[in-house]
PDB file of C-alpha atoms in Angstrom:
ATOM      1  CA  MET L 228      27.660  63.623 -74.809  1.00 92.00           C
ATOM      2  CA  GLU L 229      25.031  65.103 -77.081  1.00 93.00           C
ATOM      3  CA  VAL L 230      22.399  67.821 -76.838  1.00 97.00           C
ATOM      4  CA  VAL L 231      19.327  67.222 -78.992  1.00 96.00           C
ATOM      5  CA  ARG L 232      17.109  70.183 -79.853  1.00 96.00           C
ATOM      6  CA  SER L 233      13.908  68.222 -80.410  1.00 96.00           C
ATOM      7  CA  LYS L 234      11.925  71.136 -81.856  1.00 95.00           C
ATOM      8  CA  GLU L 235      14.523  71.493 -84.625  1.00 96.00           C
ATOM      9  CA  PHE L 236      14.380  67.827 -85.654  1.00 97.00           C
ATOM     10  CA  LYS L 237      12.576  66.943 -88.861  1.00 97.00           C
ATOM     11  CA  ALA L 238      12.853  63.572 -90.565  1.00 97.00           C
ATOM     12  CA  GLU L 239      12.737  62.951 -94.306  1.00 96.00           C
ATOM     13  CA  ARG L 240       9.554  60.895 -93.904  1.00 97.00           C
ATOM     14  CA  ALA L 241       6.735  60.462 -91.420  1.00 98.00           C
ATOM     15  CA  TRP L 242       7.852  58.525 -88.330  1.00 97.00           C
ATOM     16  CA  GLY L 243      11.487  58.935 -89.291  1.00 97.00           C
ATOM     17  CA  ALA L 244      13.638  58.811 -86.179  1.00 97.00           C
ATOM     18  CA  LYS L 245      16.869  59.893 -84.584  1.00 98.00           C
ATOM     19  CA  ASP L 246      18.351  57.234 -82.332  1.00 97.00           C
ATOM     20  CA  ILE L 247      19.173  58.783 -78.962  1.00 97.00           C
ATOM     21  CA  ALA L 248      20.240  55.776 -76.890  1.00 97.00           C
ATOM     22  CA  ASN L 249      20.165  52.003 -76.570  1.00 97.00           C
ATOM     23  CA  MET L 250      20.508  50.937 -72.955  1.00 96.00           C
ATOM     24  CA  ASN L 251      20.612  47.165 -72.570  1.00 95.00           C
ATOM     25  CA  GLY L 252      18.049  46.610 -75.322  1.00 94.00           C
ATOM     26  CA  ILE L 253      15.780  49.534 -74.425  1.00 96.00           C
ATOM     27  CA  THR L 254      15.812  52.163 -77.158  1.00 96.00           C
ATOM     28  CA  THR L 255      15.071  55.870 -76.908  1.00 98.00           C
ATOM     29  CA  ARG L 256      14.222  57.484 -80.241  1.00 98.00           C
ATOM     30  CA  LEU L 257      13.061  60.933 -81.297  1.00 98.00           C
ATOM     31  CA  HIS L 258      10.399  60.742 -84.018  1.00 98.00           C
ATOM     32  CA  TRP L 259       9.019  63.426 -86.314  1.00 98.00           C
ATOM     33  CA  THR L 260       5.722  62.895 -88.091  1.00 98.00           C
ATOM     34  CA  ASP L 261       2.799  64.554 -89.754  1.00 98.00           C
ATOM     35  CA  GLN L 262       0.974  61.309 -90.591  1.00 98.00           C
ATOM     36  CA  PRO L 263      -0.766  58.605 -88.527  1.00 98.00           C
ATOM     37  CA  TYR L 264       1.154  55.446 -87.672  1.00 96.00           C
ATOM     38  CA  LYS L 265      -0.556  52.036 -87.847  1.00 95.00           C
ATOM     39  CA  TRP L 266      -2.463  49.971 -85.315  1.00 96.00           C
ATOM     40  CA  HIS L 267       0.074  47.828 -83.470  1.00 94.00           C
ATOM     41  CA  VAL L 268       1.001  46.020 -80.281  1.00 93.00           C
ATOM     42  CA  ASN L 269       4.595  46.355 -79.092  1.00 90.00           C
ATOM     43  CA  ASP L 270       6.768  43.433 -78.036  1.00 87.00           C
ATOM     44  CA  GLY L 271       6.946  44.987 -74.583  1.00 92.00           C
ATOM     45  CA  GLU L 272       5.972  48.184 -72.821  1.00 95.00           C
ATOM     46  CA  GLU L 273       6.210  51.575 -74.515  1.00 97.00           C
ATOM     47  CA  VAL L 274       6.572  55.097 -73.164  1.00 98.00           C
ATOM     48  CA  PHE L 275       5.379  57.724 -75.684  1.00 98.00           C
ATOM     49  CA  VAL L 276       6.164  61.358 -74.802  1.00 98.00           C
ATOM     50  CA  VAL L 277       4.847  64.254 -76.889  1.00 98.00           C
ATOM     51  CA  LEU L 278       7.598  66.876 -77.029  1.00 98.00           C
ATOM     52  CA  ASP L 279       6.065  69.210 -79.606  1.00 98.00           C
ATOM     53  CA  GLY L 280       2.618  69.375 -81.196  1.00 98.00           C
ATOM     54  CA  GLN L 281      -0.460  67.311 -80.452  1.00 98.00           C
ATOM     55  CA  VAL L 282      -1.226  63.638 -80.966  1.00 98.00           C
ATOM     56  CA  GLU L 283      -4.594  61.884 -80.775  1.00 98.00           C
ATOM     57  CA  MET L 284      -3.738  58.447 -79.385  1.00 98.00           C
ATOM     58  CA  TYR L 285      -6.279  55.741 -80.149  1.00 98.00           C
ATOM     59  CA  TYR L 286      -6.200  52.518 -78.163  1.00 97.00           C
ATOM     60  CA  ARG L 287      -8.351  49.468 -77.584  1.00 95.00           C
ATOM     61  CA  PHE L 288      -9.331  48.679 -74.015  1.00 87.00           C
ATOM     62  CA  SER L 289     -11.580  45.700 -73.209  1.00 86.00           C
ATOM     63  CA  GLY L 290     -12.492  45.453 -76.893  1.00 87.00           C
ATOM     64  CA  LYS L 291     -13.607  49.077 -77.101  1.00 95.00           C
ATOM     65  CA  GLU L 292     -11.791  51.765 -79.111  1.00 97.00           C
ATOM     66  CA  GLU L 293     -11.023  54.920 -77.134  1.00 97.00           C
ATOM     67  CA  SER L 294      -8.794  57.944 -77.637  1.00 98.00           C
ATOM     68  CA  VAL L 295      -7.007  60.646 -75.706  1.00 98.00           C
ATOM     69  CA  LEU L 296      -5.571  63.956 -76.907  1.00 98.00           C
ATOM     70  CA  LEU L 297      -1.914  64.312 -75.935  1.00 98.00           C
ATOM     71  CA  ASN L 298      -0.302  67.746 -75.795  1.00 98.00           C
ATOM     72  CA  ALA L 299       3.375  68.675 -75.453  1.00 98.00           C
ATOM     73  CA  GLY L 300       4.581  67.298 -72.138  1.00 98.00           C
ATOM     74  CA  ASP L 301       1.992  64.501 -71.991  1.00 98.00           C
ATOM     75  CA  ILE L 302       3.032  60.857 -71.661  1.00 98.00           C
ATOM     76  CA  PHE L 303       1.176  57.760 -72.896  1.00 98.00           C
ATOM     77  CA  PHE L 304       2.212  54.414 -71.387  1.00 98.00           C
ATOM     78  CA  ALA L 305       1.283  51.332 -73.398  1.00 96.00           C
ATOM     79  CA  SER L 306       1.455  48.264 -71.201  1.00 94.00           C
ATOM     80  CA  ILE L 307       2.140  44.857 -72.728  1.00 93.00           C
ATOM     81  CA  GLY L 308      -0.678  43.946 -75.117  1.00 92.00           C
ATOM     82  CA  THR L 309      -2.077  47.476 -75.534  1.00 94.00           C
ATOM     83  CA  GLU L 310      -3.157  47.905 -79.160  1.00 96.00           C
ATOM     84  CA  HIS L 311      -2.740  51.549 -80.159  1.00 97.00           C
ATOM     85  CA  VAL L 312      -2.160  54.017 -82.990  1.00 98.00           C
ATOM     86  CA  ALA L 313      -0.934  57.626 -82.915  1.00 98.00           C
ATOM     87  CA  HIS L 314      -2.526  60.305 -85.110  1.00 98.00           C
ATOM     88  CA  PRO L 315      -0.623  63.614 -85.029  1.00 98.00           C
ATOM     89  CA  ILE L 316      -2.555  66.822 -85.499  1.00 98.00           C
ATOM     90  CA  GLY L 317      -0.222  68.617 -87.900  1.00 98.00           C
ATOM     91  CA  GLU L 318       3.476  68.107 -87.156  1.00 98.00           C
ATOM     92  CA  ALA L 319       4.535  66.388 -83.956  1.00 98.00           C
ATOM     93  CA  ARG L 320       7.765  65.326 -82.318  1.00 98.00           C
ATOM     94  CA  VAL L 321       7.654  62.447 -79.893  1.00 98.00           C
ATOM     95  CA  LEU L 322      10.137  60.565 -77.766  1.00 98.00           C
ATOM     96  CA  VAL L 323       9.551  56.807 -77.713  1.00 98.00           C
ATOM     97  CA  VAL L 324      11.168  54.448 -75.205  1.00 97.00           C
ATOM     98  CA  GLU L 325      10.642  50.752 -75.967  1.00 96.00           C
ATOM     99  CA  CYS L 326      12.301  47.362 -76.417  1.00 92.00           C
ATOM    100  CA  GLU L 327      14.753  47.270 -79.285  1.00 90.00           C
ATOM    101  CA  GLY L 328      13.114  46.045 -82.489  1.00 83.00           C
ATOM    102  CA  SER L 329       9.538  46.863 -81.473  1.00 82.00           C
ATOM    103  CA  VAL L 330       7.104  47.824 -84.226  1.00 71.00           C
TER     104      VAL L 330
END
């Protein structure tokens, strides 16, 4: 049993994470960042939940780059093959659920 106070979490580096759970190869991790990630495609699906702050999520759909502003409480679902990159606006804390070992 563990209670995680997500707003109090701060990693030593951008995209540093606290492992919350690994359930049959599906990981749940709390990330802190103040820097953009990198364009990537996950090995499987990804659920990206903004817990604190704002994140501009860029993604490519039908060859066209688009973006959406995610606020605390918003969820971005990246289906298999969705190329995307997260750009926090200031500090952000996000919960990511994905296949173990994904980028």
